[in-house]
Amino acid sequence: MIWTGCTSGLLVQWDGNGNRIQEFQYHPFAVQCLCSFGPRVWVGYASGTVQILDLGGNKLGGWVAHSGPVIEITVGAGYVFTLANHGGIRGWNITSPGPLDSILGSELSGKEFLYTRMENVKMLSGTWNVGQGKASHDSLISWLGSRKDVGIVVVGLQEVEMGAGVLALSAAKETVGLEGSTVGQWWLDMIGKTLDEGSTFERVGSRQLAGLLISVWVRNSLRAHVGDVDAAAVPCGFGRAIGNKGAVGLRLRVYDRIFCFVNCHFAAHLEAVNQRNADFDHVYRTMKFCRSTNVFNAAAVGSAAAVQMLRGTNVTGEQPAEGMPELSEADLVIFLGDFNYRLDGIAYDEARDIISQRCFDRLRERDQLLREMEAGNVFQGMREAVITFPPTYKFERHKAGLAGYDSAEKKRIPAWCDRVLYRDSRSTLLSGCSLACPVVSSIARYEACMDVIDSDHKPVRCIFNVDIARADDSIRRQELGEILGSNEKIRYMHEELHKIPETIVSSNNIILQNQDTSILRITNKYGTNDAFFEIICERLSFIMGDGQASDHHPRGSFGFPRWLQVTPAAGIIRPNHIAEVSVHHNEFQTKEFVDGVPQDCWCEHNRDTEIILVVKVRGSYTTEARNHRVCVRSLPHG
């Protein structure tokens, strides 16, 4: 049986004559390497995923092994080792997936409290529609200054720059893989200077799409625990091609958990509720980062050093169905931006009166976003802290206080356009932080900076307290080692799985001459498990006229001399069954060249030739083998 893998992810099974038997498609990324062991085929993909198939092509398991392409797979010492293109090597127990996994998983989960470590990160997420203006230093301090003990700062800006020329240039840059602008860089520089006053932050990532800009800054003391930063952009304007509306996103690993931040600017105007809902849906479904989510999740799923021992966690953790939104796989997702949802069914003067009385409960009843979320039409599964600040839109620039609301001819009704929403690991608000629910967030503050007057929008900030559960891999491996050594049931099953079936080989001495054929029979006496055999040539020598042996390296296929054909040279023997191997003497004459001098291959048949065949027998789940040696002697012609 022959297996081939394609760049499309297709796996094809062939017979020994080159006939296509069947094909399988379990993953959309290119197949980089294949490795067979016993009754299983291991497949390594460009996405970093590893899958295991049985010989019938059925998928037994799959998981993310590395954060980069798997370029080689090999077997040794009871493990299957995978090599990634970045040089990382991991080992996976050869019995997985198997009957031990569920028992080990159950035993290990009972000791979860011993190897679980809890981390806490304070995070500031800020959004501001800057209306193509530039902020003063005091405005940035007012907005981003509340960063005591904050480890991560996420900044989302809208309308950094607009206009037909800007949008056209941005679209052209996107087509050739470029992004950003001098105005965007000005904002990044100013934010960096603001954050560095009194404490040190490092910008770990940013992404600009026309007027949209997102950046993430990390305090230096936390930097070692943050990595794998990735960016994405989704235009929503003018046929889903122009960035006057849309989203930019950043994804990163924090303590081996996946955080995604998405800065959005949705359709404007009071009546465009359905369009705003559609904009969110488009962003959520189509936002794709440079690397696939499954690749990126390797940091969280496979973080246990070189030899991963927790087999059940990695092998049974199947990939999500193809086509699932990448944002759905993150442990924490934060949407921030100018969502443009308005207050509906209320007049301008009435809204101003309610705001002046700070009766925000009455206003929330008119909020389009809350209504649409309650109806399940948008931001499904996401939460928002209770709004206790005045509507942040629309103001006259450089006019302080609530008197700054739009008093021009249009008198736009004030609205909470600028929002921060989130979704963590919890299925219910009562869920505690654990390895099963690894990221739990709470809101410390949710407020608008009403004193900032540089734009027709007020900046909004939300400060999160984020609890993160992670596994201490060294402790977990120690606990797993104790389970393997002390649990009698597991030890017994482990020994049974690693047994080498008892086999009998019918002969240890074969003499061949003149195209003779001898049948070598291998009997599997084990009543429960298959035996796997492989025949190799250990030594070839000529018996010279003076009785001395002359060593000679085999030159035929599979290491056999050209005068010998062994069929099959490998196979599976069912319990209490016999495999018959044909050992055939070939008769041929051919020419080959050694150092440019023609050599007649008849010469090796004109002498007494002797080789040692080694029949290597293994079980299904062990790399150790029992060897049977068979001496095969070819007598000279005539």
mmCIF file of N, CA and C in Angstrom, residues 505-507 510-512 515-522 533 535-536 557-558 560-561 563-571 578-586 611 613 615 630 632:
data_model
loop_
_atom_site.group_PDB
_atom_site.id
_atom_site.type_symbol
_atom_site.label_atom_id
_atom_site.label_comp_id
_atom_site.label_asym_id
_atom_site.label_seq_id
_atom_site.Cartn_x
_atom_site.Cartn_y
_atom_site.Cartn_z
ATOM 1 N N VAL A 505 9.369 -18.578 13.077
ATOM 2 C CA VAL A 505 9.796 -18.546 11.679
ATOM 3 C C VAL A 505 10.162 -19.970 11.273
ATOM 4 N N SER A 506 9.648 -20.414 10.134
ATOM 5 C CA SER A 506 9.713 -21.842 9.764
ATOM 6 C C SER A 506 11.118 -22.346 9.504
ATOM 7 N N SER A 507 12.046 -21.478 9.160
ATOM 8 C CA SER A 507 13.398 -21.948 8.850
ATOM 9 C C SER A 507 14.400 -20.867 9.182
ATOM 10 N N ILE A 510 18.256 -21.219 4.334
ATOM 11 C CA ILE A 510 17.672 -21.424 3.008
ATOM 12 C C ILE A 510 18.807 -21.472 1.991
ATOM 13 N N ILE A 511 18.748 -22.464 1.085
ATOM 14 C CA ILE A 511 19.728 -22.596 0.007
ATOM 15 C C ILE A 511 18.985 -22.444 -1.316
ATOM 16 N N LEU A 512 19.490 -21.553 -2.202
ATOM 17 C CA LEU A 512 18.838 -21.265 -3.477
ATOM 18 C C LEU A 512 19.817 -21.445 -4.630
ATOM 19 N N GLN A 515 17.097 -19.945 -9.980
ATOM 20 C CA GLN A 515 15.719 -19.440 -9.886
ATOM 21 C C GLN A 515 14.838 -20.268 -8.946
ATOM 22 N N ASP A 516 15.447 -20.832 -7.934
ATOM 23 C CA ASP A 516 14.667 -21.540 -6.913
ATOM 24 C C ASP A 516 13.791 -20.540 -6.143
ATOM 25 N N THR A 517 12.701 -21.069 -5.577
ATOM 26 C CA THR A 517 11.847 -20.295 -4.678
ATOM 27 C C THR A 517 11.619 -21.091 -3.405
ATOM 28 N N SER A 518 11.817 -20.431 -2.270
ATOM 29 C CA SER A 518 11.549 -21.071 -0.988
ATOM 30 C C SER A 518 10.507 -20.244 -0.241
ATOM 31 N N ILE A 519 9.612 -20.900 0.463
ATOM 32 C CA ILE A 519 8.561 -20.216 1.224
ATOM 33 C C ILE A 519 8.959 -20.178 2.695
ATOM 34 N N LEU A 520 9.043 -18.943 3.198
ATOM 35 C CA LEU A 520 9.342 -18.734 4.607
ATOM 36 C C LEU A 520 8.033 -18.400 5.321
ATOM 37 N N ARG A 521 7.680 -19.186 6.322
ATOM 38 C CA ARG A 521 6.406 -18.996 7.030
ATOM 39 C C ARG A 521 6.652 -18.366 8.398
ATOM 40 N N ILE A 522 5.870 -17.295 8.686
ATOM 41 C CA ILE A 522 5.972 -16.596 9.967
ATOM 42 C C ILE A 522 4.628 -16.737 10.668
ATOM 43 N N PHE A 533 5.665 -7.438 10.754
ATOM 44 C CA PHE A 533 7.010 -7.912 10.448
ATOM 45 C C PHE A 533 7.615 -7.094 9.319
ATOM 46 N N ILE A 535 11.364 -7.421 6.874
ATOM 47 C CA ILE A 535 12.551 -8.223 6.576
ATOM 48 C C ILE A 535 13.602 -7.331 5.945
ATOM 49 N N ILE A 536 14.791 -7.346 6.530
ATOM 50 C CA ILE A 536 15.890 -6.549 6.003
ATOM 51 C C ILE A 536 17.101 -7.446 5.792
ATOM 52 N N SER A 557 17.113 -3.305 -4.428
ATOM 53 C CA SER A 557 16.068 -2.566 -3.720
ATOM 54 C C SER A 557 15.848 -3.156 -2.339
ATOM 55 N N PHE A 558 15.481 -2.298 -1.382
ATOM 56 C CA PHE A 558 15.206 -2.680 0.004
ATOM 57 C C PHE A 558 16.422 -3.328 0.668
ATOM 58 N N PHE A 560 18.333 -5.660 -0.466
ATOM 59 C CA PHE A 560 18.605 -7.040 -0.870
ATOM 60 C C PHE A 560 19.538 -7.049 -2.084
ATOM 61 N N PRO A 561 20.360 -8.118 -2.222
ATOM 62 C CA PRO A 561 21.175 -8.234 -3.440
ATOM 63 C C PRO A 561 20.274 -8.422 -4.660
ATOM 64 N N TRP A 563 20.197 -10.532 -6.938
ATOM 65 C CA TRP A 563 19.790 -11.883 -7.297
ATOM 66 C C TRP A 563 18.701 -12.430 -6.380
ATOM 67 N N LEU A 564 18.272 -11.627 -5.396
ATOM 68 C CA LEU A 564 17.305 -12.125 -4.417
ATOM 69 C C LEU A 564 16.065 -11.239 -4.395
ATOM 70 N N GLN A 565 14.907 -11.895 -4.436
ATOM 71 C CA GLN A 565 13.630 -11.191 -4.331
ATOM 72 C C GLN A 565 12.863 -11.748 -3.136
ATOM 73 N N VAL A 566 12.481 -10.869 -2.199
ATOM 74 C CA VAL A 566 11.726 -11.259 -1.006
ATOM 75 C C VAL A 566 10.367 -10.572 -1.068
ATOM 76 N N THR A 567 9.293 -11.372 -1.102
ATOM 77 C CA THR A 567 7.947 -10.818 -1.267
ATOM 78 C C THR A 567 6.944 -11.539 -0.364
ATOM 79 N N PRO A 568 6.202 -10.808 0.503
ATOM 80 C CA PRO A 568 6.382 -9.385 0.806
ATOM 81 C C PRO A 568 7.504 -9.191 1.818
ATOM 82 N N ALA A 569 8.123 -8.021 1.794
ATOM 83 C CA ALA A 569 9.209 -7.739 2.725
ATOM 84 C C ALA A 569 8.690 -7.136 4.021
ATOM 85 N N ALA A 570 7.392 -6.848 4.095
ATOM 86 C CA ALA A 570 6.781 -6.322 5.315
ATOM 87 C C ALA A 570 5.304 -6.660 5.274
ATOM 88 N N GLY A 571 4.682 -6.736 6.448
ATOM 89 C CA GLY A 571 3.259 -7.057 6.467
ATOM 90 C C GLY A 571 2.703 -7.192 7.867
ATOM 91 N N ILE A 578 -0.783 -17.145 9.832
ATOM 92 C CA ILE A 578 0.547 -17.367 9.274
ATOM 93 C C ILE A 578 0.715 -16.491 8.046
ATOM 94 N N ALA A 579 1.873 -15.842 7.938
ATOM 95 C CA ALA A 579 2.231 -15.097 6.730
ATOM 96 C C ALA A 579 3.251 -15.909 5.949
ATOM 97 N N GLU A 580 3.052 -16.007 4.635
ATOM 98 C CA GLU A 580 3.995 -16.715 3.783
ATOM 99 C C GLU A 580 4.804 -15.715 2.975
ATOM 100 N N VAL A 581 6.128 -15.840 3.065
ATOM 101 C CA VAL A 581 7.039 -14.932 2.381
ATOM 102 C C VAL A 581 7.803 -15.735 1.330
ATOM 103 N N SER A 582 7.758 -15.264 0.082
ATOM 104 C CA SER A 582 8.478 -15.922 -1.009
ATOM 105 C C SER A 582 9.906 -15.397 -1.065
ATOM 106 N N VAL A 583 10.869 -16.321 -0.994
ATOM 107 C CA VAL A 583 12.293 -15.992 -1.127
ATOM 108 C C VAL A 583 12.757 -16.598 -2.440
ATOM 109 N N HIS A 584 12.980 -15.742 -3.451
ATOM 110 C CA HIS A 584 13.178 -16.219 -4.832
ATOM 111 C C HIS A 584 14.554 -15.826 -5.350
ATOM 112 N N HIS A 585 15.196 -16.775 -6.073
ATOM 113 C CA HIS A 585 16.497 -16.548 -6.679
ATOM 114 C C HIS A 585 16.277 -16.023 -8.103
ATOM 115 N N ASN A 586 16.752 -14.771 -8.388
ATOM 116 C CA ASN A 586 16.618 -14.185 -9.713
ATOM 117 C C ASN A 586 17.770 -14.605 -10.608
ATOM 118 N N ILE A 611 23.881 -14.453 2.538
ATOM 119 C CA ILE A 611 23.363 -13.246 3.189
ATOM 120 C C ILE A 611 22.613 -13.659 4.456
ATOM 121 N N LEU A 613 19.216 -12.627 6.377
ATOM 122 C CA LEU A 613 17.958 -11.893 6.450
ATOM 123 C C LEU A 613 17.540 -11.791 7.914
ATOM 124 N N VAL A 615 14.326 -11.004 10.208
ATOM 125 C CA VAL A 615 12.878 -10.819 10.295
ATOM 126 C C VAL A 615 12.593 -10.093 11.610
ATOM 127 N N VAL A 630 17.754 -15.397 9.413
ATOM 128 C CA VAL A 630 17.658 -16.496 8.442
ATOM 129 C C VAL A 630 18.836 -16.377 7.491
ATOM 130 N N VAL A 632 20.548 -17.154 4.089
ATOM 131 C CA VAL A 632 20.187 -17.512 2.711
ATOM 132 C C VAL A 632 21.484 -17.630 1.918
#
